[in-house]
CSV table of C-alpha atoms and ligand atoms in Angstrom, one decimal:
chain,number,residue,atom,x,y,z
A,882,MET,CA,-7.4,25.0,0.7
A,883,LYS,CA,-9.3,22.3,-1.2
A,884,ALA,CA,-9.0,18.7,0.1
A,885,ASN,CA,-10.6,15.3,-0.6
A,886,CYS,CA,-12.5,14.4,2.5
A,887,TRP,CA,-14.1,11.2,3.7
A,888,TYR,CA,-17.8,11.5,4.5
A,889,GLY,CA,-18.8,7.9,5.3
A,890,LYS,CA,-18.8,4.7,3.4
A,891,THR,CA,-18.4,5.3,-0.4
A,892,THR,CA,-18.6,9.1,0.0
A,893,VAL,CA,-15.6,11.3,-0.9
A,894,SER,CA,-16.1,15.0,-1.4
A,895,VAL,CA,-13.9,17.9,-2.3
A,896,GLU,CA,-14.2,20.5,0.5
A,897,GLU,CA,-12.7,23.8,1.5
A,898,VAL,CA,-10.7,23.3,4.7
A,899,PRO,CA,-8.2,25.3,6.8
A,900,ASP,CA,-4.6,25.4,5.5
A,901,PRO,CA,-2.2,23.2,7.5
A,902,GLN,CA,0.3,25.0,9.7
A,903,ILE,CA,3.6,24.1,11.3
A,904,LEU,CA,2.8,22.7,14.7
A,905,ASN,CA,6.2,21.4,15.7
A,906,GLN,CA,9.7,22.5,14.8
A,907,ARG,CA,10.4,19.2,13.0
A,908,ASP,CA,7.4,19.8,10.6
A,909,ALA,CA,7.4,20.9,7.0
A,910,ILE,CA,4.5,22.1,4.8
A,911,VAL,CA,4.4,20.6,1.3
A,912,LYS,CA,2.5,22.0,-1.6
A,913,ILE,CA,1.2,18.9,-3.3
A,914,SER,CA,2.0,18.4,-7.0
A,915,SER,CA,0.7,14.8,-7.4
A,916,THR,CA,-1.1,12.3,-5.2
A,917,ALA,CA,-2.4,8.9,-5.9
A,918,ILE,CA,-5.4,6.7,-4.8
A,919,CYS,CA,-4.2,3.4,-3.2
A,920,GLY,CA,-5.9,0.1,-2.8
A,921,SER,CA,-5.5,0.8,0.9
A,922,ASP,CA,-7.8,3.9,0.4
A,923,LEU,CA,-10.4,1.5,-0.9
A,924,HIS,CA,-10.6,-0.1,2.5
A,925,LEU,CA,-11.5,3.3,3.9
A,926,TYR,CA,-13.9,4.0,1.0
A,927,ASN,CA,-15.6,0.7,1.6
A,928,GLY,CA,-15.9,1.3,5.3
A,929,PHE,CA,-13.6,-1.5,6.4
A,930,ILE,CA,-11.3,0.6,8.6
A,931,PRO,CA,-12.8,1.7,12.0
A,932,THR,CA,-12.2,5.1,13.6
A,933,MET,CA,-12.6,7.2,10.4
A,934,GLN,CA,-14.5,10.5,11.1
A,935,ARG,CA,-16.6,12.6,8.7
A,936,GLY,CA,-14.4,15.3,7.2
A,937,ASP,CA,-11.1,13.4,7.5
A,938,ILE,CA,-8.7,14.4,4.7
A,939,LEU,CA,-7.7,11.3,2.7
A,940,GLY,CA,-4.4,10.4,1.0
A,941,HIS,CA,-1.1,8.9,1.9
A,942,GLU,CA,0.7,8.8,-1.4
A,943,PHE,CA,1.9,12.3,-2.3
A,944,MET,CA,4.7,14.5,-3.3
A,945,GLY,CA,5.4,18.2,-4.0
A,946,GLU,CA,7.3,21.3,-3.1
A,947,VAL,CA,8.5,22.3,0.4
A,948,VAL,CA,6.9,25.7,1.1
A,949,GLU,CA,7.7,26.0,4.9
A,950,VAL,CA,10.0,24.3,7.3
A,951,GLY,CA,10.2,24.2,11.1
A,952,ARG,CA,13.4,25.4,12.7
A,953,GLU,CA,14.7,21.9,13.4
A,954,VAL,CA,14.4,20.7,9.8
A,955,LYS,CA,17.9,21.2,8.6
A,956,ASN,CA,17.9,18.8,5.6
A,957,LEU,CA,15.2,20.5,3.6
A,958,LYS,CA,14.7,24.1,2.3
A,959,ILE,CA,11.9,26.0,0.7
A,960,GLY,CA,11.6,25.0,-2.9
A,961,ASP,CA,12.9,21.4,-2.5
A,962,ARG,CA,10.9,18.8,-4.5
A,963,VAL,CA,10.2,15.8,-2.2
A,964,VAL,CA,8.3,12.5,-2.1
A,965,VAL,CA,6.8,11.8,1.3
A,966,PRO,CA,6.7,8.2,2.8
A,967,PHE,CA,3.2,7.2,4.0
A,968,PRO,CA,4.3,6.1,7.5
A,969,ILE,CA,5.2,8.9,9.9
A,970,ALA,CA,8.4,8.1,11.8
A,971,CYS,CA,10.5,10.0,14.4
A,972,GLY,CA,13.9,8.5,13.3
A,973,LYS,CA,15.0,8.2,16.9
A,974,CYS,CA,13.1,5.4,18.7
A,975,TYR,CA,14.2,1.8,18.9
A,976,PHE,CA,12.1,0.7,15.9
A,977,CYS,CA,13.2,3.7,13.7
A,978,LYS,CA,16.9,3.0,14.6
A,979,GLU,CA,16.3,-0.6,13.5
A,980,GLN,CA,14.9,0.7,10.2
A,981,MET,CA,11.4,-0.5,11.1
A,982,PHE,CA,9.8,2.9,10.5
A,983,SER,CA,6.2,1.8,10.2
A,984,LEU,CA,6.5,0.6,13.8
A,985,CYS,CA,7.7,4.0,15.1
A,986,GLU,CA,6.9,4.5,18.8
A,987,ASN,CA,6.5,8.3,18.7
A,988,SER,CA,4.3,9.2,15.8
A,989,ASN,CA,0.8,7.9,16.8
A,990,PRO,CA,-0.9,10.2,19.2
A,991,ASN,CA,-3.8,7.8,19.4
A,992,ALA,CA,-1.6,4.9,20.5
A,993,TRP,CA,-4.1,3.9,23.1
A,994,MET,CA,-6.7,3.1,20.5
A,995,ALA,CA,-4.2,0.9,18.5
A,996,GLU,CA,-3.0,-0.8,21.8
A,997,LYS,CA,-6.6,-1.9,22.4
A,998,ALA,CA,-7.0,-3.2,18.9
A,999,PHE,CA,-3.6,-4.7,18.3
A,1000,GLY,CA,-1.8,-5.0,21.7
A,1001,HIS,CA,0.7,-2.4,20.6
A,1002,ALA,CA,0.5,0.7,18.4
A,1003,ALA,CA,2.2,1.0,15.0
A,1004,ALA,CA,3.3,4.3,13.5
A,1005,GLY,CA,1.1,7.2,12.5
A,1006,ILE,CA,0.0,7.2,8.8
A,1007,PHE,CA,-1.2,10.1,6.7
A,1008,GLY,CA,-4.9,10.1,6.0
A,1009,TYR,CA,-5.6,6.7,7.4
A,1010,SER,CA,-8.1,6.8,10.3
A,1011,HIS,CA,-7.7,7.8,13.9
A,1012,LEU,CA,-6.3,4.4,14.8
A,1013,THR,CA,-3.1,5.5,13.0
A,1014,GLY,CA,-3.0,9.0,14.4
A,1015,GLY,CA,-5.8,10.9,12.7
A,1016,TYR,CA,-3.3,12.8,10.5
A,1017,ALA,CA,-4.6,14.9,7.6
A,1018,GLY,CA,-3.7,13.2,4.3
A,1019,GLY,CA,-2.1,14.5,1.1
A,1020,GLN,CA,-5.1,14.5,-1.3
A,1021,ALA,CA,-5.2,18.2,-0.8
A,1022,GLU,CA,-3.4,21.4,-1.9
A,1023,TYR,CA,-1.0,21.3,1.1
A,1024,ALA,CA,0.0,18.8,3.8
A,1025,ARG,CA,1.7,19.1,7.1
A,1026,VAL,CA,4.6,16.6,7.2
A,1027,PRO,CA,5.7,15.8,10.8
A,1028,PHE,CA,9.3,14.6,11.3
A,1029,ALA,CA,10.2,16.1,8.0
A,1030,ASP,CA,13.9,15.7,8.8
A,1031,VAL,CA,13.4,11.9,8.6
A,1032,GLY,CA,10.8,11.0,5.9
A,1033,PRO,CA,10.7,13.1,2.8
A,1034,ILE,CA,13.3,12.3,0.1
A,1035,LYS,CA,14.5,14.9,-2.4
A,1036,VAL,CA,14.0,13.8,-6.0
A,1037,PRO,CA,15.8,15.2,-9.1
A,1038,GLU,CA,14.0,17.5,-11.5
A,1039,TYR,CA,14.6,15.4,-14.6
A,1040,LEU,CA,12.3,12.6,-13.3
A,1041,SER,CA,8.6,13.2,-13.7
A,1042,ASP,CA,6.1,13.1,-10.8
A,1043,GLU,CA,4.8,9.7,-12.1
A,1044,GLN,CA,8.3,8.2,-12.1
A,1045,VAL,CA,9.0,9.0,-8.4
A,1046,LEU,CA,5.6,9.4,-6.7
A,1047,PHE,CA,5.3,5.7,-5.9
A,1048,LEU,CA,8.4,5.8,-3.7
A,1049,SER,CA,5.8,7.1,-1.2
A,1050,ASP,CA,4.2,3.6,-0.9
A,1051,ILE,CA,3.5,1.0,-3.6
A,1052,PHE,CA,7.0,0.6,-5.0
A,1053,PRO,CA,8.6,0.0,-1.6
A,1054,THR,CA,5.6,-2.1,-0.7
A,1055,GLY,CA,5.9,-4.4,-3.6
A,1056,TYR,CA,9.7,-4.5,-3.0
A,1057,MET,CA,9.4,-5.3,0.7
A,1058,GLY,CA,6.7,-7.9,-0.2
A,1059,ALA,CA,9.3,-9.6,-2.4
A,1060,GLU,CA,12.2,-9.1,-0.1
A,1061,MET,CA,10.3,-10.8,2.8
A,1062,CYS,CA,10.4,-13.9,0.6
A,1063,ASP,CA,14.2,-14.1,1.0
A,1064,ILE,CA,14.4,-15.0,-2.7
A,1065,LYS,CA,17.2,-17.4,-3.8
A,1066,PRO,CA,18.3,-17.2,-7.4
A,1067,GLY,CA,15.8,-19.1,-9.6
A,1068,ASP,CA,13.0,-19.3,-7.0
A,1069,THR,CA,9.4,-19.5,-8.2
A,1070,ILE,CA,7.2,-16.8,-6.5
A,1071,ALA,CA,3.4,-16.8,-6.7
A,1072,ILE,CA,1.8,-13.4,-6.3
A,1073,TRP,CA,-2.0,-13.0,-5.6
A,1074,GLY,CA,-3.3,-9.7,-6.8
A,1075,CYS,CA,-2.2,-7.8,-9.9
A,1076,GLY,CA,-3.2,-4.3,-8.6
A,1077,PRO,CA,-0.4,-1.7,-8.3
A,1078,VAL,CA,1.2,-3.5,-5.3
A,1079,GLY,CA,1.2,-6.8,-7.1
A,1080,GLN,CA,2.7,-5.2,-10.2
A,1081,PHE,CA,5.6,-3.8,-8.1
A,1082,ALA,CA,6.0,-7.1,-6.3
A,1083,ILE,CA,6.3,-8.9,-9.6
A,1084,ARG,CA,9.0,-6.6,-10.9
A,1085,SER,CA,10.8,-6.5,-7.5
A,1086,ALA,CA,10.8,-10.3,-7.2
A,1087,LEU,CA,12.5,-10.6,-10.7
A,1088,MET,CA,15.0,-7.8,-9.7
A,1089,LEU,CA,15.8,-9.9,-6.6
A,1090,GLY,CA,16.6,-12.9,-8.6
A,1091,ALA,CA,13.4,-14.9,-8.9
A,1092,GLY,CA,13.5,-17.4,-11.8
A,1093,ARG,CA,9.7,-17.4,-12.3
A,1094,VAL,CA,6.8,-15.3,-11.1
A,1095,ILE,CA,3.3,-16.6,-11.3
A,1096,ALA,CA,0.7,-13.8,-10.9
A,1097,ILE,CA,-2.9,-14.4,-10.0
A,1098,ASP,CA,-5.9,-12.1,-10.7
A,1099,GLU,CA,-9.1,-12.1,-12.8
A,1100,ILE,CA,-9.0,-8.7,-14.4
A,1101,PRO,CA,-7.7,-9.0,-18.0
A,1102,GLU,CA,-5.8,-5.7,-18.2
A,1103,ARG,CA,-4.1,-6.4,-14.9
A,1104,LEU,CA,-3.1,-9.8,-16.0
A,1105,ALA,CA,-1.8,-8.3,-19.2
A,1106,MET,CA,0.3,-5.8,-17.3
A,1107,ALA,CA,1.7,-8.6,-15.1
A,1108,GLU,CA,2.7,-10.5,-18.3
A,1109,ALA,CA,4.4,-7.3,-19.6
A,1110,GLY,CA,6.3,-7.2,-16.4
A,1111,GLY,CA,7.7,-10.8,-16.9
A,1112,ALA,CA,5.1,-12.9,-15.0
A,1113,GLU,CA,3.2,-16.0,-16.1
A,1114,THR,CA,-0.4,-15.6,-15.0
A,1115,ILE,CA,-3.4,-17.5,-13.7
A,1116,ASP,CA,-7.0,-16.2,-14.0
A,1117,PHE,CA,-8.6,-17.3,-10.8
A,1118,SER,CA,-12.1,-17.0,-12.3
A,1119,LYS,CA,-11.2,-19.6,-14.9
A,1120,SER,CA,-8.9,-22.1,-13.2
A,1121,ASP,CA,-8.5,-23.6,-9.7
A,1122,VAL,CA,-5.5,-21.8,-8.4
A,1123,TYR,CA,-4.1,-24.7,-6.2
A,1124,ASP,CA,-4.4,-27.2,-9.1
A,1125,GLU,CA,-2.8,-24.8,-11.5
A,1126,LEU,CA,0.1,-23.9,-9.3
A,1127,MET,CA,0.8,-27.6,-8.5
A,1128,LYS,CA,0.7,-28.4,-12.2
A,1129,ARG,CA,3.2,-25.7,-13.0
A,1130,THR,CA,5.6,-26.5,-10.2
A,1131,GLY,CA,5.8,-30.3,-10.5
A,1132,LYS,CA,3.5,-30.6,-7.4
A,1133,ARG,CA,6.1,-28.9,-5.2
A,1134,GLY,CA,4.3,-25.5,-4.9
A,1135,PRO,CA,5.9,-22.1,-5.3
A,1136,ASP,CA,9.0,-21.4,-3.1
A,1137,SER,CA,7.2,-18.3,-1.7
A,1138,CYS,CA,3.8,-16.8,-2.0
A,1139,ILE,CA,2.9,-13.1,-1.8
A,1140,ASP,CA,-0.6,-12.0,-0.7
A,1141,ALA,CA,-1.0,-8.6,-2.4
A,1142,VAL,CA,-4.8,-8.6,-2.0
A,1143,GLY,CA,-5.5,-8.3,1.7
A,1144,CYS,CA,-8.8,-8.1,3.5
A,1145,GLU,CA,-11.2,-7.6,0.6
A,1146,ALA,CA,-10.3,-10.7,-1.4
A,1147,SER,CA,-13.0,-11.9,-3.7
A,1148,GLY,CA,-13.6,-15.6,-3.8
A,1149,HIS,CA,-15.6,-16.5,-6.8
A,1150,GLY,CA,-18.2,-18.6,-4.9
A,1151,ALA,CA,-15.7,-20.7,-2.9
A,1152,ALA,CA,-17.5,-21.8,0.3
A,1153,ASP,CA,-14.9,-20.1,2.6
A,1154,ALA,CA,-15.2,-16.8,0.7
A,1155,VAL,CA,-19.0,-16.8,0.8
A,1156,LEU,CA,-18.8,-17.3,4.6
A,1157,ASP,CA,-16.3,-14.5,4.9
A,1158,LYS,CA,-18.6,-12.2,3.1
A,1159,VAL,CA,-21.6,-13.0,5.3
A,1160,LYS,CA,-19.5,-12.6,8.4
A,1161,ALA,CA,-18.0,-9.3,7.3
A,1162,ALA,CA,-21.5,-8.0,6.4
A,1163,THR,CA,-22.8,-9.0,9.8
A,1164,PHE,CA,-19.7,-7.7,11.7
A,1165,LEU,CA,-18.9,-11.2,13.0
A,1166,ALA,CA,-15.5,-10.8,11.4
A,1167,ILE,CA,-13.8,-8.1,9.4
A,1168,ASP,CA,-11.3,-9.6,7.1
A,1169,ARG,CA,-12.0,-11.8,4.1
A,1170,VAL,CA,-9.0,-14.1,4.2
A,1171,HIS,CA,-9.6,-16.2,1.2
A,1172,VAL,CA,-6.3,-15.4,-0.5
A,1173,LEU,CA,-4.2,-15.9,2.6
A,1174,ARG,CA,-5.8,-19.3,3.1
A,1175,GLN,CA,-5.0,-20.2,-0.5
A,1176,ALA,CA,-1.4,-18.9,-0.2
A,1177,ILE,CA,-0.8,-21.1,2.9
A,1178,MET,CA,-2.2,-24.1,1.2
A,1179,CYS,CA,-0.2,-23.6,-2.1
A,1180,CYS,CA,3.1,-22.7,-0.6
A,1181,ARG,CA,5.8,-25.3,-0.8
A,1182,LYS,CA,7.1,-26.9,2.4
A,1183,ALA,CA,9.4,-24.6,4.3
A,1184,GLY,CA,8.5,-21.7,2.0
A,1185,THR,CA,7.5,-18.2,3.0
A,1186,VAL,CA,4.2,-16.5,2.9
A,1187,SER,CA,4.7,-12.8,2.6
A,1188,ILE,CA,1.7,-10.5,3.3
A,1189,PRO,CA,1.8,-6.9,2.1
A,1190,GLY,CA,-2.0,-7.0,1.7
A,1191,VAL,CA,-3.7,-5.1,4.5
A,1192,TYR,CA,-5.7,-6.9,7.2
A,1193,VAL,CA,-7.6,-5.0,9.8
A,1194,GLY,CA,-9.1,-7.1,12.5
A,1195,LEU,CA,-10.2,-10.7,12.9
A,1196,GLY,CA,-10.0,-13.2,10.1
A,1197,ASP,CA,-11.0,-16.8,10.7
A,1198,LYS,CA,-10.4,-20.3,9.4
A,1199,ILE,CA,-6.7,-19.5,8.7
A,1200,PRO,CA,-5.1,-22.9,8.1
A,1201,LEU,CA,-2.6,-22.8,10.9
A,1202,GLY,CA,-2.3,-26.5,10.8
A,1203,ALA,CA,-1.0,-26.4,7.2
A,1204,ALA,CA,1.4,-23.5,8.1
A,1205,MET,CA,2.7,-25.4,11.1
A,1206,ASN,CA,3.0,-28.8,9.6
A,1207,LYS,CA,4.6,-27.5,6.4
A,1208,GLY,CA,7.1,-25.4,8.4
A,1209,LEU,CA,6.1,-22.2,6.7
A,1210,THR,CA,7.5,-18.7,7.6
A,1211,ILE,CA,4.9,-16.0,7.6
A,1212,LYS,CA,6.0,-12.3,7.3
A,1213,THR,CA,3.9,-9.2,7.1
A,1214,GLY,CA,3.8,-5.5,7.9
A,1215,GLN,CA,3.0,-2.0,6.9
A,1216,THR,CA,6.0,-1.0,4.7
A,1217,HIS,CA,9.1,0.5,6.3
A,1218,VAL,CA,9.1,3.0,3.4
A,1219,GLN,CA,11.9,5.2,4.7
A,1220,ALA,CA,14.2,2.2,4.6
A,1221,TYR,CA,13.8,1.8,0.9
A,1222,THR,CA,13.4,5.2,-0.7
A,1223,LYS,CA,17.1,5.9,-1.3
A,1224,SER,CA,18.0,2.6,-2.9
A,1225,LEU,CA,14.8,2.4,-5.0
A,1226,LEU,CA,15.3,6.0,-6.2
A,1227,GLN,CA,18.8,4.8,-7.3
A,1228,ARG,CA,17.2,2.0,-9.2
A,1229,ILE,CA,14.9,4.4,-11.0
A,1230,GLU,CA,17.8,6.7,-11.8
A,1231,ALA,CA,19.8,3.7,-13.1
A,1232,GLY,CA,16.9,2.8,-15.4
A,1233,ASP,CA,16.2,-0.6,-13.8
A,1234,ILE,CA,12.6,0.3,-13.5
A,1235,ASP,CA,10.3,3.2,-14.6
A,1236,PRO,CA,7.4,3.1,-12.1
A,1237,SER,CA,5.2,5.3,-14.3
A,1238,PHE,CA,4.2,2.1,-16.2
A,1239,VAL,CA,1.4,1.5,-13.7
A,1240,VAL,CA,-0.4,4.8,-14.2
A,1241,THR,CA,-3.6,4.3,-16.3
A,1242,HIS,CA,-5.7,7.3,-15.2
A,1243,PRO,CA,-4.1,10.7,-14.8
A,1244,ALA,CA,-6.8,12.9,-13.4
A,1245,SER,CA,-7.6,16.2,-11.7
A,1246,ARG,CA,-7.7,16.3,-7.9
A,1247,GLU,CA,-11.3,17.6,-8.2
A,1248,ASP,CA,-12.2,14.3,-10.0
A,1249,ALA,CA,-11.6,12.3,-6.8
A,1250,PRO,CA,-15.2,11.3,-6.0
A,1251,ALA,CA,-15.6,9.8,-9.5
A,1252,MET,CA,-12.1,8.2,-9.5
A,1253,TYR,CA,-12.6,6.5,-6.2
A,1254,LYS,CA,-15.7,4.8,-7.5
A,1255,LYS,CA,-14.1,3.9,-10.8
A,1256,PHE,CA,-11.0,2.4,-9.1
A,1257,ARG,CA,-13.1,0.5,-6.6
A,1258,ASP,CA,-15.2,-1.0,-9.4
A,1259,LYS,CA,-12.1,-1.5,-11.6
A,1260,GLU,CA,-14.0,0.1,-14.5
A,1261,ASP,CA,-12.5,1.5,-17.6
A,1262,GLY,CA,-9.3,-0.4,-17.4
A,1263,VAL,CA,-8.2,1.5,-14.3
A,1264,ILE,CA,-5.1,0.3,-12.5
A,1265,LYS,CA,-3.6,3.4,-10.9
A,1266,VAL,CA,-5.1,6.9,-10.6
A,1267,VAL,CA,-2.8,9.9,-10.1
A,1268,LEU,CA,-4.5,13.2,-9.1
A,1269,ARG,CA,-3.0,16.6,-9.9
A,1270,PRO,CA,-4.4,20.0,-9.0
A,1271,GLY,CA,-6.4,21.4,-11.9
A,1272,ARG,CA,-5.4,18.9,-14.5
B,763,NAD,N1,1.7,-3.3,3.6
B,763,NAD,C1,1.5,-2.0,3.2
B,763,NAD,O1,2.2,-1.1,3.7
B,763,NAD,C2,0.6,-1.7,2.0
B,763,NAD,C3,0.8,-0.6,1.3
B,763,NAD,C4,0.0,-0.3,0.2
B,763,NAD,C5,-1.0,-1.2,-0.1
B,763,NAD,N2,-1.2,-2.3,0.7
B,763,NAD,C6,-2.3,-3.3,0.4
B,763,NAD,O2,-2.0,-4.1,-0.7
B,763,NAD,C7,-3.2,-4.6,-1.2
B,763,NAD,C8,-3.3,-4.3,-2.7
B,763,NAD,O3,-3.2,-2.9,-3.0
B,763,NAD,P1,-3.5,-2.4,-4.5
B,763,NAD,O4,-3.3,-1.0,-4.5
B,763,NAD,O5,-2.7,-3.2,-5.5
B,763,NAD,O6,-5.1,-2.7,-4.6
B,763,NAD,P2,-6.1,-3.1,-5.8
B,763,NAD,O7,-7.4,-3.1,-5.2
B,763,NAD,O8,-5.9,-2.2,-7.0
B,763,NAD,O9,-5.7,-4.6,-6.2
B,763,NAD,C9,-6.2,-5.7,-5.6
B,763,NAD,C10,-6.2,-6.8,-6.7
B,763,NAD,O10,-6.5,-8.0,-6.0
B,763,NAD,C11,-7.3,-8.8,-6.9
B,763,NAD,N3,-8.0,-9.9,-6.2
B,763,NAD,C12,-9.1,-9.9,-5.5
B,763,NAD,N4,-9.4,-11.1,-5.0
B,763,NAD,C13,-8.4,-11.9,-5.5
B,763,NAD,C14,-8.2,-13.3,-5.4
B,763,NAD,N5,-9.1,-14.1,-4.7
B,763,NAD,N6,-7.1,-13.8,-6.0
B,763,NAD,C15,-6.2,-13.0,-6.7
B,763,NAD,N7,-6.4,-11.7,-6.8
B,763,NAD,C16,-7.5,-11.1,-6.3
B,763,NAD,C17,-8.2,-7.7,-7.5
B,763,NAD,O11,-8.8,-8.2,-8.7
B,763,NAD,C18,-7.3,-6.6,-7.7
B,763,NAD,O12,-6.7,-6.5,-9.0
B,763,NAD,C19,-4.3,-3.9,-0.5
B,763,NAD,O13,-4.8,-4.7,0.6
B,763,NAD,C20,-3.6,-2.6,0.1
B,763,NAD,O14,-4.3,-2.2,1.2
B,763,NAD,C21,-0.4,-2.6,1.7
B,764,ZN,ZN1,-0.9,3.3,-0.4
B,765,ZN,ZN1,10.4,6.3,15.7
């Protein structure tokens, strides 16, 4: 089959690779109808995530048709149309039982690597380095889906791929980012990053009762999409974010702050951001934590800082003193996608939200090398790329 493979920093190539096979009786094989490129894939593309190997198949946002099932998969049959959550989860361990699927104890065969890096291993993830299990991803013709009796969700035919595909990641991720803020009716939520995750966080915060959402980015079309979703906006290349947020909240600060940017934040010349960049380039630190610092400084006393943005390793000069003295709560995590798919599909079916709004670049899977670059460089108004075979 054809698959999009990682061949080192900024190199993605469409290769002929062996078809996946059922290896375990709880596996299914899915023929991919649509797959998307995620901001998280850019961390791989830009060489931020260790333990990638040349030839690894990319992609953790995908859906398609079940073409083969193992004997123990009773809930799916050949021909079912499914969306596949990006974390791989067994459904039976302590964390799965507690609905914390991205922390599954049984899905990362390279747990020893993650234990060295993080103290404990999180779940396996499709197409996301050997630290998260070395699983082949879904930017391919077919994918093997382990624990297929737990993850995949069947979706009705009348909804298009673009309306349901993002149940695999970015819709639940934006939603969990907002849910972690424990929003009270009327709260003001500030959201850094108007990429796809930020866009879903904006809409989710409003669905969860926020009175105001203030979204921060510098890319005009992303700010415009945030406004279309009901947010006020701040262009961080034009105004000082702290001053602006204080002005707009009577000096109190937002009730909660969401970092939907993560480890590759740009800093527009701010001293801390310049230092981050130098340190990242010289391997003295990995993460550029400019946004997280700003969120901690801006958040109102006793507020919550929610971090769906991905961090990898060591970030420094995090203002712990501010967090401690202001009594902040900090929450973060890879999304527990399986815990959200059913209820968010119901929201789509009810017409509360149509996730296809975020797609700006439908493309063919073979266009992946060019689309990765375009998405990384935010050229041509790109916000979300969806790849289909032979489009
Ligand atoms: N927790 C999870 O499970 C999970 C799942 C999916 C994605 N993510 C992470 O969420 C983050 C966003 O993903 P995305 O797909 O939206 O990515 P994206 O690259 O499309 O968007 C990031 C946005 O952040 C903006 N930005 C950069 N520096 C900024 C700053 N200083 N202030 C405000 N905005 C700034 C960029 O202009 C861009 O629009 C990534 O770190 C991604 O890895 C996490
Ligand atoms: Zn993703
Ligand atoms: Zn588990």
